[in-house]
PDB file of C-alpha atoms in Angstrom:
ATOM      1  CA  MET O   1     117.850  84.765  70.219  1.00  0.00           C
ATOM      2  CA  SER O   2     120.319  86.427  72.548  1.00  0.00           C
ATOM      3  CA  LEU O   3     121.646  85.232  75.869  1.00  0.00           C
ATOM      4  CA  PRO O   4     119.616  86.075  78.996  1.00  0.00           C
ATOM      5  CA  LEU O   5     122.956  86.619  80.759  1.00  0.00           C
ATOM      6  CA  SER O   6     126.041  88.364  79.466  1.00  0.00           C
ATOM      7  CA  THR O   7     128.717  86.276  77.812  1.00  0.00           C
ATOM      8  CA  GLN O   8     130.930  87.265  80.745  1.00  0.00           C
ATOM      9  CA  ASP O   9     128.473  85.663  83.196  1.00  0.00           C
ATOM     10  CA  VAL O  10     128.246  82.482  81.131  1.00  0.00           C
ATOM     11  CA  ALA O  11     132.018  82.260  80.526  1.00  0.00           C
ATOM     12  CA  GLU O  12     132.939  82.797  84.149  1.00  0.00           C
ATOM     13  CA  SER O  13     130.366  80.219  85.267  1.00  0.00           C
ATOM     14  CA  LEU O  14     131.055  77.443  82.756  1.00  0.00           C
ATOM     15  CA  PHE O  15     134.472  77.754  81.149  1.00  0.00           C
ATOM     16  CA  TYR O  16     137.973  76.842  82.260  1.00  0.00           C
ATOM     17  CA  VAL O  17     141.377  77.744  80.821  1.00  0.00           C
ATOM     18  CA  LEU O  18     144.908  76.462  81.034  1.00  0.00           C
ATOM     19  CA  SER O  19     146.990  79.035  82.906  1.00  0.00           C
ATOM     20  CA  LYS O  20     150.496  80.078  81.872  1.00  0.00           C
ATOM     21  CA  ASP O  21     151.863  77.639  84.467  1.00  0.00           C
ATOM     22  CA  GLN O  22     149.750  74.818  82.924  1.00  0.00           C
ATOM     23  CA  ARG O  23     147.072  74.612  85.643  1.00  0.00           C
ATOM     24  CA  VAL O  24     143.375  74.300  84.812  1.00  0.00           C
ATOM     25  CA  THR O  25     141.647  77.299  86.343  1.00  0.00           C
ATOM     26  CA  SER O  26     138.259  78.996  86.222  1.00  0.00           C
ATOM     27  CA  TYR O  27     138.030  81.514  83.416  1.00  0.00           C
ATOM     28  CA  ARG O  28     138.025  85.170  84.471  1.00  0.00           C
ATOM     29  CA  VAL O  29     137.404  88.027  82.052  1.00  0.00           C
ATOM     30  CA  ASN O  30     140.283  90.494  81.743  1.00  0.00           C
ATOM     31  CA  ARG O  31     140.095  94.246  81.064  1.00  0.00           C
ATOM     32  CA  VAL O  32     140.337  93.934  77.263  1.00  0.00           C
ATOM     33  CA  GLN O  33     137.649  91.243  77.174  1.00  0.00           C
ATOM     34  CA  ALA O  34     135.353  93.292  79.431  1.00  0.00           C
ATOM     35  CA  CYS O  35     135.668  96.202  76.981  1.00  0.00           C
ATOM     36  CA  LEU O  36     134.673  93.895  74.099  1.00  0.00           C
ATOM     37  CA  GLU O  37     131.649  92.666  76.046  1.00  0.00           C
ATOM     38  CA  GLU O  38     130.621  96.235  76.883  1.00  0.00           C
ATOM     39  CA  ALA O  39     130.868  97.322  73.246  1.00  0.00           C
ATOM     40  CA  LYS O  40     128.861  94.272  72.135  1.00  0.00           C
ATOM     41  CA  GLY O  41     126.162  95.089  74.670  1.00  0.00           C
ATOM     42  CA  ALA O  42     125.885  98.566  73.189  1.00  0.00           C
ATOM     43  CA  GLY O  43     125.153  96.994  69.794  1.00  0.00           C
ATOM     44  CA  ASN O  44     128.376  98.267  68.237  1.00  0.00           C
ATOM     45  CA  TRP O  45     130.384  96.516  65.550  1.00  0.00           C
ATOM     46  CA  GLN O  46     133.888  95.719  66.737  1.00  0.00           C
ATOM     47  CA  ILE O  47     137.030  95.982  64.665  1.00  0.00           C
ATOM     48  CA  VAL O  48     139.994  94.957  66.788  1.00  0.00           C
ATOM     49  CA  LEU O  49     143.581  95.715  65.861  1.00  0.00           C
ATOM     50  CA  LYS O  50     144.845  93.160  68.275  1.00  0.00           C
ATOM     51  CA  ALA O  51     148.059  92.644  70.112  1.00  0.00           C
ATOM     52  CA  ARG O  52     149.122  89.138  71.010  1.00  0.00           C
ATOM     53  CA  GLN O  53     148.269  87.681  74.420  1.00  0.00           C
ATOM     54  CA  GLN O  54     145.378  90.034  75.198  1.00  0.00           C
ATOM     55  CA  GLY O  55     142.746  87.279  75.144  1.00  0.00           C
ATOM     56  CA  VAL O  56     140.811  88.627  72.157  1.00  0.00           C
ATOM     57  CA  SER O  57     140.723  85.286  70.287  1.00  0.00           C
ATOM     58  CA  THR O  58     139.751  83.455  73.471  1.00  0.00           C
ATOM     59  CA  TRP O  59     136.981  85.954  74.115  1.00  0.00           C
ATOM     60  CA  ILE O  60     135.580  85.691  70.588  1.00  0.00           C
ATOM     61  CA  ASP O  61     135.603  81.885  70.809  1.00  0.00           C
ATOM     62  CA  TYR O  62     133.901  81.904  74.231  1.00  0.00           C
ATOM     63  CA  ASP O  63     131.351  84.476  73.086  1.00  0.00           C
ATOM     64  CA  GLN O  64     130.419  82.374  70.065  1.00  0.00           C
ATOM     65  CA  LEU O  65     130.349  79.155  72.103  1.00  0.00           C
ATOM     66  CA  ALA O  66     128.074  80.700  74.744  1.00  0.00           C
ATOM     67  CA  GLU O  67     125.692  81.944  72.032  1.00  0.00           C
ATOM     68  CA  CYS O  68     125.634  78.490  70.387  1.00  0.00           C
ATOM     69  CA  LEU O  69     124.990  76.707  73.695  1.00  0.00           C
ATOM     70  CA  VAL O  70     121.865  78.684  74.528  1.00  0.00           C
ATOM     71  CA  GLY O  71     120.789  80.410  71.321  1.00  0.00           C
ATOM     72  CA  VAL O  72     118.173  78.659  69.213  1.00  0.00           C
ATOM     73  CA  GLY O  73     119.403  78.288  65.637  1.00  0.00           C
ATOM     74  CA  THR O  74     122.745  79.941  66.389  1.00  0.00           C
ATOM     75  CA  HIS O  75     125.796  78.864  64.380  1.00  0.00           C
ATOM     76  CA  ALA O  76     129.428  79.930  64.596  1.00  0.00           C
ATOM     77  CA  VAL O  77     132.668  79.197  62.788  1.00  0.00           C
ATOM     78  CA  VAL O  78     136.309  79.930  63.551  1.00  0.00           C
ATOM     79  CA  ILE O  79     138.514  80.760  60.581  1.00  0.00           C
ATOM     80  CA  SER O  80     142.201  81.529  60.741  1.00  0.00           C
ATOM     81  CA  HIS O  81     144.781  82.334  58.104  1.00  0.00           C
ATOM     82  CA  SER O  82     146.157  78.776  58.213  1.00  0.00           C
ATOM     83  CA  ASP O  83     145.047  75.324  59.320  1.00  0.00           C
ATOM     84  CA  GLU O  84     147.840  75.251  61.890  1.00  0.00           C
ATOM     85  CA  GLU O  85     146.703  78.530  63.472  1.00  0.00           C
ATOM     86  CA  THR O  86     143.106  77.312  63.652  1.00  0.00           C
ATOM     87  CA  VAL O  87     144.236  74.111  65.401  1.00  0.00           C
ATOM     88  CA  GLU O  88     146.324  76.191  67.813  1.00  0.00           C
ATOM     89  CA  LEU O  89     143.315  78.380  68.655  1.00  0.00           C
ATOM     90  CA  MET O  90     141.246  75.294  69.426  1.00  0.00           C
ATOM     91  CA  ASP O  91     143.988  73.437  71.312  1.00  0.00           C
TER      92      ASP O  91
END
């Protein structure tokens, strides 16, 4: 089952992030993340050669979380190349 709203709508309505200056703020999709959402909506597979600090990992995590929150029988997992990196992604 897919979301009735886009992941962007769900993320911007429900999720918060810690800003670079350590303030909790409402999540807002950036340009890179909007491109990922658009490609997903077109039914395309996405292979991302990613630069650091573009929000790709955050977007993937939020996309999976949004699907799990409203999708019946939806499961997701986050895997990183090390336990420390996985903890950092979830911290």
